[in-house]
mmCIF file of C-alpha atoms in Angstrom:
data_model
loop_
_atom_site.group_PDB
_atom_site.id
_atom_site.type_symbol
_atom_site.label_atom_id
_atom_site.label_comp_id
_atom_site.label_asym_id
_atom_site.label_seq_id
_atom_site.Cartn_x
_atom_site.Cartn_y
_atom_site.Cartn_z
ATOM 1 C CA MET A 1 23.051 177.060 116.376
ATOM 2 C CA VAL A 2 22.199 179.042 119.397
ATOM 3 C CA SER A 3 21.280 182.490 118.805
ATOM 4 C CA SER A 4 23.367 185.159 121.032
ATOM 5 C CA ALA A 5 19.994 186.350 122.446
ATOM 6 C CA LYS A 6 19.233 182.797 123.702
ATOM 7 C CA ARG A 7 22.873 182.657 125.001
ATOM 8 C CA LEU A 8 22.484 185.927 126.798
ATOM 9 C CA VAL A 9 19.447 184.633 128.494
ATOM 10 C CA LYS A 10 21.270 181.214 129.429
ATOM 11 C CA ASP A 11 24.290 182.881 130.760
ATOM 12 C CA SER A 12 21.887 185.262 132.819
ATOM 13 C CA VAL A 13 19.935 182.651 134.473
ATOM 14 C CA LYS A 14 23.085 180.926 135.091
ATOM 15 C CA ARG A 15 24.630 183.828 136.884
ATOM 16 C CA MET A 16 21.314 184.223 139.149
ATOM 17 C CA LEU A 17 21.124 180.904 140.072
ATOM 18 C CA LEU A 18 25.137 180.750 140.915
ATOM 19 C CA LYS A 19 24.569 183.994 142.945
ATOM 20 C CA GLU A 20 21.466 182.069 144.850
ATOM 21 C CA TYR A 21 23.707 179.386 145.456
ATOM 22 C CA ILE A 22 26.465 181.035 147.121
ATOM 23 C CA LYS A 23 24.273 183.167 148.952
ATOM 24 C CA GLU A 24 22.521 180.020 150.330
ATOM 25 C CA GLN A 25 25.972 178.246 151.277
ATOM 26 C CA THR A 26 27.622 181.538 152.782
ATOM 27 C CA GLU A 27 24.347 182.681 154.668
ATOM 28 C CA ARG A 28 25.648 181.475 158.238
ATOM 29 C CA ALA A 29 28.783 183.656 157.483
ATOM 30 C CA GLY A 30 26.847 187.078 156.958
ATOM 31 C CA PHE A 31 26.682 187.154 153.340
ATOM 32 C CA GLY A 32 27.161 190.444 152.277
ATOM 33 C CA GLY A 33 27.214 189.980 148.167
ATOM 34 C CA VAL A 34 29.344 188.281 145.550
ATOM 35 C CA THR A 35 30.628 189.466 142.324
ATOM 36 C CA ILE A 36 31.494 187.226 139.374
ATOM 37 C CA GLN A 37 34.142 187.868 136.455
ATOM 38 C CA ARG A 38 35.532 185.862 133.946
ATOM 39 C CA THR A 39 39.329 186.063 133.640
ATOM 40 C CA PRO A 40 42.009 184.235 131.683
ATOM 41 C CA MET A 41 43.012 182.321 134.534
ATOM 42 C CA GLY A 42 39.322 180.909 135.215
ATOM 43 C CA THR A 43 36.200 182.603 136.855
ATOM 44 C CA GLN A 44 36.966 184.819 139.735
ATOM 45 C CA VAL A 45 34.400 184.822 142.309
ATOM 46 C CA SER A 46 34.390 187.451 145.296
ATOM 47 C CA VAL A 47 32.163 187.250 148.419
ATOM 48 C CA ILE A 48 31.651 189.406 150.923
ATOM 49 C CA ALA A 49 31.074 188.183 154.395
ATOM 50 C CA GLU A 50 30.659 189.406 157.887
ATOM 51 C CA LYS A 51 32.305 186.189 159.224
ATOM 52 C CA PRO A 52 34.630 185.077 156.695
ATOM 53 C CA GLY A 53 36.280 182.128 159.005
ATOM 54 C CA LEU A 54 32.881 180.373 158.461
ATOM 55 C CA VAL A 55 33.409 180.415 154.438
ATOM 56 C CA ILE A 56 36.954 179.433 154.492
ATOM 57 C CA GLY A 57 36.622 176.508 157.009
ATOM 58 C CA HIS A 58 38.977 174.695 159.500
ATOM 59 C CA ARG A 59 42.275 174.557 157.126
ATOM 60 C CA GLY A 60 40.382 175.709 154.035
ATOM 61 C CA GLU A 61 38.089 172.558 153.660
ATOM 62 C CA ALA A 62 34.547 174.624 153.420
ATOM 63 C CA ILE A 63 36.007 176.936 150.319
ATOM 64 C CA ARG A 64 37.644 173.591 148.746
ATOM 65 C CA LYS A 65 34.164 171.871 149.190
ATOM 66 C CA LEU A 66 32.464 175.340 147.640
ATOM 67 C CA GLN A 67 35.014 175.403 144.764
ATOM 68 C CA ASN A 68 34.307 171.751 143.843
ATOM 69 C CA SER A 69 30.531 172.196 144.213
ATOM 70 C CA LEU A 70 30.590 175.279 141.665
ATOM 71 C CA SER A 71 32.506 173.098 139.311
ATOM 72 C CA THR A 72 30.392 170.131 139.572
ATOM 73 C CA LYS A 73 26.994 171.895 139.722
ATOM 74 C CA PHE A 74 27.431 174.882 137.390
ATOM 75 C CA GLY A 75 30.638 173.546 135.058
ATOM 76 C CA ILE A 76 32.514 176.088 136.188
ATOM 77 C CA ASP A 77 36.182 175.728 135.210
ATOM 78 C CA ASN A 78 39.040 176.502 137.853
ATOM 79 C CA PRO A 79 36.696 178.836 140.178
ATOM 80 C CA GLN A 80 39.027 181.188 142.146
ATOM 81 C CA ILE A 81 37.012 182.404 145.323
ATOM 82 C CA ASP A 82 38.076 185.415 147.063
ATOM 83 C CA ILE A 83 36.589 186.223 150.582
ATOM 84 C CA LYS A 84 36.366 189.711 151.562
ATOM 85 C CA GLU A 85 35.687 190.654 155.235
ATOM 86 C CA ALA A 86 32.805 193.265 155.435
ATOM 87 C CA GLY A 87 34.638 194.584 158.697
ATOM 88 C CA ARG A 88 33.479 198.330 159.513
ATOM 89 C CA GLY A 89 31.400 198.588 156.734
ATOM 90 C CA ALA A 90 28.982 196.004 157.818
ATOM 91 C CA ASN A 91 26.104 198.542 158.632
ATOM 92 C CA LEU A 92 26.411 200.141 155.215
ATOM 93 C CA ASN A 93 25.720 196.703 153.535
ATOM 94 C CA PRO A 94 22.004 196.414 153.003
ATOM 95 C CA GLN A 95 22.479 192.634 152.163
ATOM 96 C CA ILE A 96 24.036 191.947 155.926
ATOM 97 C CA MET A 97 21.709 194.875 157.612
ATOM 98 C CA ALA A 98 18.485 192.869 155.659
ATOM 99 C CA ARG A 99 19.681 189.487 157.377
ATOM 100 C CA LYS A 100 19.854 190.996 160.857
ATOM 101 C CA LEU A 101 16.546 192.473 160.443
ATOM 102 C CA ALA A 102 15.097 189.274 159.509
ATOM 103 C CA ASP A 103 16.868 187.487 162.385
ATOM 104 C CA ALA A 104 15.389 190.136 164.476
ATOM 105 C CA LEU A 105 11.891 189.571 163.299
ATOM 106 C CA GLU A 106 12.290 185.829 163.923
ATOM 107 C CA ARG A 107 13.448 186.143 167.381
ATOM 108 C CA GLY A 108 10.316 187.997 168.036
ATOM 109 C CA TRP A 109 10.883 191.702 167.885
ATOM 110 C CA GLN A 110 8.107 194.309 167.018
ATOM 111 C CA PHE A 111 8.556 194.999 163.236
ATOM 112 C CA ARG A 112 8.367 199.092 164.009
ATOM 113 C CA ARG A 113 10.924 198.580 166.816
ATOM 114 C CA ALA A 114 13.571 196.190 164.873
ATOM 115 C CA SER A 115 12.937 198.750 161.608
ATOM 116 C CA HIS A 116 13.523 201.849 163.438
ATOM 117 C CA SER A 117 16.744 200.408 165.481
ATOM 118 C CA THR A 118 18.155 199.249 162.048
ATOM 119 C CA VAL A 119 17.812 202.633 160.388
ATOM 120 C CA GLN A 120 19.208 204.411 163.168
ATOM 121 C CA ARG A 121 22.412 202.130 163.001
ATOM 122 C CA ILE A 122 22.706 202.842 159.302
ATOM 123 C CA MET A 123 22.595 206.622 159.471
ATOM 124 C CA GLU A 124 24.766 206.535 162.456
ATOM 125 C CA SER A 125 27.571 204.580 160.403
ATOM 126 C CA GLY A 126 27.482 207.410 157.836
ATOM 127 C CA ALA A 127 24.997 206.787 155.247
ATOM 128 C CA LYS A 128 23.501 209.606 153.036
ATOM 129 C CA GLY A 129 19.720 207.900 153.329
ATOM 130 C CA CYS A 130 18.062 204.649 153.945
ATOM 131 C CA GLU A 131 14.803 202.784 153.358
ATOM 132 C CA VAL A 132 13.709 199.738 155.050
ATOM 133 C CA MET A 133 10.478 198.157 153.712
ATOM 134 C CA ILE A 134 8.922 195.139 155.171
ATOM 135 C CA ALA A 135 6.117 193.192 153.422
ATOM 136 C CA GLY A 136 3.707 190.646 154.600
ATOM 137 C CA LYS A 137 1.356 189.424 157.142
ATOM 138 C CA ILE A 138 2.858 192.083 159.886
ATOM 139 C CA ARG A 139 -0.217 192.902 161.503
ATOM 140 C CA GLY A 140 -3.311 190.497 161.402
ATOM 141 C CA ASP A 141 -4.461 188.429 158.340
ATOM 142 C CA ARG A 142 -4.010 190.736 155.732
ATOM 143 C CA HIS A 143 -0.518 191.348 153.518
ATOM 144 C CA LYS A 144 0.435 194.931 154.287
ATOM 145 C CA THR A 145 3.764 196.964 153.459
ATOM 146 C CA ALA A 146 5.624 199.186 156.196
ATOM 147 C CA LYS A 147 8.469 201.634 155.078
ATOM 148 C CA PHE A 148 10.603 203.317 156.925
ATOM 149 C CA PHE A 149 12.781 206.265 155.768
ATOM 150 C CA ALA A 150 15.632 208.575 156.607
ATOM 151 C CA GLY A 151 18.043 211.083 154.996
ATOM 152 C CA ASN A 152 18.021 211.341 151.105
ATOM 153 C CA ILE A 153 16.535 208.441 148.752
ATOM 154 C CA LYS A 154 16.806 208.357 145.087
ATOM 155 C CA PHE A 155 14.076 206.215 143.128
ATOM 156 C CA CYS A 156 15.101 207.048 139.622
ATOM 157 C CA GLY A 157 17.986 208.403 137.389
ATOM 158 C CA GLU A 158 21.584 207.871 137.174
ATOM 159 C CA PRO A 159 22.171 208.178 141.053
ATOM 160 C CA VAL A 160 20.119 204.821 141.584
ATOM 161 C CA ASN A 161 22.422 202.914 139.486
ATOM 162 C CA GLN A 162 25.549 204.769 140.924
ATOM 163 C CA TRP A 163 24.911 205.081 144.805
ATOM 164 C CA MET A 164 21.727 203.114 145.690
ATOM 165 C CA HIS A 165 22.599 199.725 147.168
ATOM 166 C CA GLU A 166 19.753 197.163 147.962
ATOM 167 C CA GLY A 167 19.574 193.973 149.794
ATOM 168 C CA TYR A 168 16.767 191.370 150.065
ATOM 169 C CA CYS A 169 16.057 188.517 152.685
ATOM 170 C CA GLN A 170 13.124 186.681 154.219
ATOM 171 C CA ALA A 171 11.743 186.197 157.873
ATOM 172 C CA LYS A 172 10.208 183.060 158.205
ATOM 173 C CA LEU A 173 7.465 183.383 160.948
ATOM 174 C CA LYS A 174 4.258 181.530 161.876
ATOM 175 C CA ALA A 175 2.249 183.885 160.106
ATOM 176 C CA GLY A 176 3.858 183.339 157.101
ATOM 177 C CA VAL A 177 7.154 184.759 155.120
ATOM 178 C CA ILE A 178 8.042 188.451 155.569
ATOM 179 C CA GLY A 179 9.849 189.955 152.933
ATOM 180 C CA VAL A 180 12.691 192.492 153.969
ATOM 181 C CA THR A 181 14.285 195.053 151.847
ATOM 182 C CA ILE A 182 16.875 197.583 152.623
ATOM 183 C CA ARG A 183 18.351 200.249 150.142
ATOM 184 C CA ILE A 184 20.860 202.492 151.319
ATOM 185 C CA MET A 185 22.547 205.521 149.751
ATOM 186 C CA ASP A 186 26.421 205.444 149.724
ATOM 187 C CA PRO A 187 27.988 207.743 152.310
ATOM 188 C CA LYS A 188 30.360 209.059 149.244
ATOM 189 C CA ALA A 189 27.216 209.983 147.127
ATOM 190 C CA VAL A 190 27.180 213.083 145.046
ATOM 191 C CA MET A 191 24.322 214.419 143.448
ATOM 192 C CA PRO A 192 24.055 216.154 140.093
ATOM 193 C CA ASP A 193 22.586 219.135 141.474
ATOM 194 C CA ALA A 194 24.984 219.338 144.086
ATOM 195 C CA VAL A 195 27.008 223.015 144.058
ATOM 196 C CA LYS A 196 30.328 223.152 145.259
ATOM 197 C CA ILE A 197 31.949 226.420 146.175
ATOM 198 C CA LYS A 198 35.526 226.943 145.842
ATOM 199 C CA GLU A 199 37.492 229.026 148.065
ATOM 200 C CA PRO A 200 40.054 231.636 146.314
ATOM 201 C CA GLN A 201 43.628 230.869 146.398
ATOM 202 C CA PRO A 202 45.543 233.335 148.697
ATOM 203 C CA ALA A 203 47.894 234.745 145.714
ATOM 204 C CA ALA A 204 44.179 235.439 143.710
ATOM 205 C CA VAL A 205 42.770 237.439 146.637
ATOM 206 C CA ALA A 206 45.923 239.573 147.188
ATOM 207 C CA ALA A 207 46.160 240.426 143.342
ATOM 208 C CA ALA A 208 42.371 241.337 143.336
ATOM 209 C CA GLU A 209 42.777 243.287 146.477
ATOM 210 C CA ALA A 210 46.082 245.160 144.993
ATOM 211 C CA LYS A 211 44.114 246.365 141.665
ATOM 212 C CA PRO A 212 42.055 248.874 143.161
ATOM 213 C CA ALA A 213 45.026 250.282 145.102
ATOM 214 C CA GLU A 214 46.716 250.905 141.929
ATOM 215 C CA LYS A 215 43.938 252.585 140.092
ATOM 216 C CA LYS A 216 43.682 254.817 142.945
ATOM 217 C CA GLU A 217 47.572 255.823 142.772
ATOM 218 C CA ASP A 218 47.278 256.268 138.752
ATOM 219 C CA ALA A 219 44.200 258.696 139.148
ATOM 220 C CA THR A 220 46.003 260.686 141.886
ATOM 221 C CA ALA A 221 48.870 261.073 139.700
ATOM 222 C CA GLU A 222 46.665 262.298 136.646
ATOM 223 C CA LYS A 223 45.188 264.901 138.914
ATOM 224 C CA LYS A 224 48.396 266.442 140.275
#
């Protein structure tokens, strides 16, 4: 009998391999992320892509092929694949932006120029903060890491789990493999220490202004 701990580890490994396989199959379409959820009707797989037409294929041939491969290779019963277009939010998707930065490096862009351009594009799209990290043989023969920041970035605590989104991709150059990591803070992020000042209602302001006037009238009447 398989223990619950071993079953949990086995399911986690299977889920990770499944995500990596979907990423490889949809990389050309601008893979932006995938969520997997079990439902009474089967397994719901939601894929975010910059070019959903490439995932669906001509008359749905590509998506049917992907469904069949998920059933045969991973033993998933009745996989339901839902394709969502990244749309205007593509510049705020860390996975898509990491892929674009990796493509720029493979085309010969200088890493500083490509990184600054990526950070600027992300911030102009409304992100609260952004971090770009490039690791590998970016200069010379030794491994180095270069980081580029803008805006507000969190590294620990609940804001990281709730508002920070991360994407990773690899650029394959002649000198070796370059790792590209991008972390983006959601535009809707609200920090725990944020202070909100509510404007008073017009009725409350009028009532507050009327009270001193009433007190003055009462004091005048008492003197008389």
